[in-house]
Amino acid sequence: GPHALRLDTKYYTVDVAATVHTLPDDDAAGDEAFGERPEAVVAVFDPTRDGSFAKVTGWCEAREYSWSPEIRMLVCRYPTKGAMDAEFASSADAADDWAVENGYEAVAVIASGGDDDEALELRGDEQGMRRVRAAIEAHAWPGLAMKPGGDPTATSIGEDEAAEEHETVDERETAEELDGSPEDEPGASGDDLERMLREMARVRAMGATASDSERRAMAADAAMRMMSMFGIDSDDDGEDDEATAGAA
């Protein structure tokens, strides 16, 4: 279920509920139970992996008639700048076309981070995690509390990350939902979320040459670290392979 995530920007603070859904390899639609309509959806796929784009977009399309989030982002998560240079021509057009047809914004992110991601621009448009943060933080979240002197029309990026990027292991993809319903559980900070993204990428790279059983063990271990980061007790999720977390 959802767990606590606090957005603390220059202009306001708000507690939102964020849930991470990892998509099993054999089920693009997923079978999670859904609650209220999310305010935002951030769908993440790896353009360097066959089937990743179809799995994530299929998951979103299956829910088109049950939700209408105001923020819709399709994140093309390239492992490195070199991978983006090699794959961009073949992946960007498909992502852009699908995003336009379905009311999403396609954003390229470089998972290795650093200056490559921070300064990323494509066709004159801002990309990377800074664009994801800006879109999330520009939203008028229900229950937000303006800071003294805050400008309600401003969209500047604050210190904390406003979106979680969870790259999966063991051939899984991810989508995130955020809504304005706070939870009592402590949440992960934005910095923790970005570290989680990079850790998942590292584990996936290690699993590239591992056996199926070893990859599953790596996936379970990574999921446990992710749940710990969100303050979730490991007893709350009985499936070793499933990595579902959220914040509110």
XYZ file of C-alpha atoms in Angstrom:
248
model
C 0.000 0.000 0.000
C 0.948 3.679 -0.006
C 3.532 5.108 2.358
C 4.549 8.568 3.456
C 6.540 10.899 1.225
C 6.920 14.574 2.120
C 7.544 17.110 -0.632
C 9.427 20.078 0.814
C 9.958 22.762 -1.825
C 10.954 26.408 -1.626
C 7.304 27.423 -1.597
C 5.318 24.681 0.144
C 5.316 21.381 1.984
C 2.849 18.544 1.536
C 2.531 14.896 2.526
C 1.538 12.662 -0.364
C 1.006 8.933 -0.779
C 3.345 7.194 -3.224
C 3.127 3.575 -4.310
C 5.623 1.657 -6.469
C 4.261 -1.134 -8.649
C 6.774 -3.545 -10.158
C 5.472 -5.417 -13.172
C 6.049 -9.188 -13.297
C 7.578 -10.528 -16.478
C 4.514 -12.554 -17.434
C 1.861 -9.971 -16.580
C 2.115 -6.568 -18.229
C -1.130 -5.411 -16.629
C -0.282 -6.378 -13.055
C -2.879 -7.487 -10.522
C -2.505 -4.940 -7.756
C -5.625 -3.547 -6.148
C -6.094 0.151 -6.708
C -7.639 2.711 -4.431
C -8.415 6.329 -5.167
C -7.472 7.995 -8.433
C -3.805 9.010 -8.250
C -2.819 12.627 -8.742
C 0.315 11.590 -10.646
C 1.698 8.578 -12.473
C 5.383 8.163 -13.348
C 5.926 5.145 -15.614
C 9.562 4.068 -15.983
C 11.015 1.836 -18.689
C 14.510 0.866 -19.848
C 14.909 1.516 -23.598
C 17.901 -0.836 -23.712
C 15.781 -3.898 -22.835
C 13.494 -5.662 -25.282
C 9.838 -5.527 -24.252
C 10.315 -2.946 -21.523
C 8.447 -0.184 -23.357
C 5.527 -2.437 -24.309
C 5.166 -3.766 -20.765
C 5.025 -0.375 -19.090
C 2.791 1.321 -21.661
C 0.461 -1.683 -21.685
C 0.134 -1.386 -17.909
C -0.796 2.284 -18.240
C -3.262 1.682 -21.070
C -5.028 -1.037 -19.062
C -5.882 1.582 -16.429
C -6.806 4.428 -18.756
C -10.526 4.141 -18.016
C -10.178 3.744 -14.246
C -8.061 6.827 -13.587
C -7.237 10.220 -15.034
C -4.141 11.529 -13.197
C -3.296 15.157 -13.812
C 0.444 14.412 -14.007
C 1.433 11.663 -16.434
C 5.092 11.019 -17.135
C 6.740 8.335 -19.238
C 10.372 8.145 -18.143
C 12.886 6.664 -20.593
C 15.552 5.574 -18.132
C 18.898 5.074 -19.873
C 21.580 3.380 -17.735
C 24.351 5.709 -18.982
C 24.943 8.596 -21.363
C 26.549 6.158 -23.789
C 23.456 3.962 -23.736
C 21.277 6.968 -24.494
C 23.465 7.952 -27.430
C 23.234 4.409 -28.811
C 19.518 3.818 -28.229
C 17.954 7.270 -28.461
C 17.176 7.250 -32.189
C 15.256 3.977 -31.942
C 13.457 4.651 -28.664
C 12.694 8.369 -28.563
C 10.196 8.487 -31.429
C 8.181 5.539 -30.104
C 8.079 7.042 -26.606
C 7.145 10.493 -27.889
C 4.397 9.131 -30.155
C 2.854 7.042 -27.384
C 3.102 9.913 -24.895
C 1.326 12.341 -27.238
C -1.445 9.859 -28.009
C -2.051 9.049 -24.340
C -1.592 12.440 -22.695
C 1.796 11.739 -21.106
C 5.046 13.691 -21.113
C 8.055 11.662 -22.261
C 11.222 12.452 -20.311
C 14.714 11.008 -20.767
C 16.694 10.248 -17.595
C 20.285 9.019 -17.271
C 20.404 6.670 -14.303
C 24.125 7.115 -13.683
C 23.262 10.680 -12.671
C 25.809 13.437 -12.282
C 26.255 16.207 -14.813
C 25.059 13.999 -17.672
C 21.578 13.852 -16.181
C 21.522 17.246 -14.470
C 22.335 19.152 -17.667
C 20.371 16.914 -20.035
C 18.348 18.687 -22.699
C 16.790 17.308 -25.877
C 15.486 19.453 -28.693
C 15.820 22.456 -26.392
C 13.628 20.901 -23.659
C 14.764 20.203 -20.100
C 15.125 16.495 -19.309
C 16.492 14.329 -16.512
C 15.436 14.072 -12.889
C 15.211 17.866 -12.647
C 12.317 17.798 -15.144
C 10.568 15.015 -13.238
C 10.974 16.975 -9.987
C 9.754 20.193 -11.594
C 6.607 18.533 -12.953
C 5.766 16.891 -9.631
C 6.449 20.018 -7.597
C 4.492 22.312 -9.933
C 1.298 20.370 -9.186
C -1.304 21.872 -6.839
C -1.343 18.980 -4.376
C -4.399 18.695 -2.144
C -3.552 19.838 1.369
C -0.305 21.606 0.553
C 0.874 24.177 3.127
C 2.415 27.337 1.699
C 5.578 28.589 3.379
C 5.738 32.223 4.568
C 6.291 34.399 1.521
C 5.733 31.456 -0.813
C 4.443 32.190 -4.297
C 1.606 29.754 -5.151
C 2.263 30.266 -8.867
C 5.965 29.406 -8.678
C 7.296 26.118 -9.998
C 10.902 26.155 -8.828
C 12.536 22.904 -7.788
C 13.047 22.434 -4.056
C 15.682 20.501 -2.197
C 13.810 17.230 -1.903
C 13.096 14.834 -4.724
C 9.412 14.729 -5.593
C 9.311 11.526 -7.582
C 10.653 8.096 -6.954
C 12.503 6.186 -9.646
C 12.721 2.497 -8.922
C 14.597 0.449 -11.538
C 13.736 -3.198 -11.133
C 15.770 -6.367 -11.253
C 14.848 -9.876 -12.406
C 13.233 -8.602 -15.621
C 10.709 -6.299 -14.018
C 9.443 -2.833 -14.881
C 7.978 -0.125 -12.703
C 5.199 2.395 -12.452
C 4.581 4.813 -9.596
C 1.403 6.383 -8.328
C 1.204 9.425 -6.091
C -1.890 10.885 -4.503
C -2.635 13.477 -1.879
C -3.623 11.111 0.935
C -1.103 11.217 3.799
C -0.184 8.116 5.782
C 1.125 7.832 9.324
C 4.240 5.868 8.371
C 7.578 7.657 7.972
C 8.639 8.142 4.377
C 11.843 8.139 2.411
C 13.394 11.432 1.390
C 13.996 12.369 -2.219
C 17.732 11.796 -1.806
C 17.000 8.276 -0.559
C 14.850 7.638 -3.600
C 17.550 8.655 -6.042
C 20.074 6.479 -4.208
C 17.606 3.611 -4.486
C 17.386 4.155 -8.239
C 21.149 3.913 -8.623
C 21.418 0.910 -6.309
C 18.807 -0.959 -8.335
C 20.738 -0.223 -11.511
C 23.915 -1.553 -9.911
C 22.219 -4.770 -8.794
C 20.667 -5.291 -12.228
C 24.073 -4.945 -13.856
C 25.512 -7.526 -11.466
C 22.676 -9.888 -12.352
C 23.286 -9.748 -16.085
C 25.563 -12.803 -15.946
C 23.918 -14.530 -12.992
C 21.721 -17.617 -13.079
C 17.945 -17.334 -12.743
C 18.011 -18.357 -9.081
C 20.826 -15.905 -8.349
C 18.921 -13.070 -10.057
C 15.849 -13.865 -7.982
C 17.935 -13.750 -4.818
C 19.363 -10.385 -5.891
C 15.849 -9.120 -6.626
C 14.600 -10.206 -3.209
C 17.569 -8.592 -1.472
C 17.083 -5.342 -3.389
C 13.358 -5.335 -2.578
C 14.129 -5.791 1.119
C 16.510 -2.809 1.057
C 13.898 -0.745 -0.735
C 11.206 -1.599 1.827
C 13.618 -0.797 4.643
C 14.270 2.595 3.053
C 10.542 3.312 3.148
C 10.245 2.133 6.741
C 8.264 -0.963 5.770
C 8.639 -4.072 7.881
C 9.654 -7.079 5.802
C 6.741 -9.077 7.224
C 4.311 -6.806 5.368
C 5.116 -8.428 2.015
C 5.150 -12.177 1.784
C 6.427 -12.481 -1.776
C 10.204 -12.558 -2.120
C 10.145 -11.540 -5.778
C 7.719 -8.646 -5.521
C 8.983 -5.146 -4.797
C 6.091 -2.825 -3.988
C 6.604 0.317 -1.938
C 5.075 3.733 -1.561
C 4.967 6.929 0.374
C 2.413 9.482 1.421
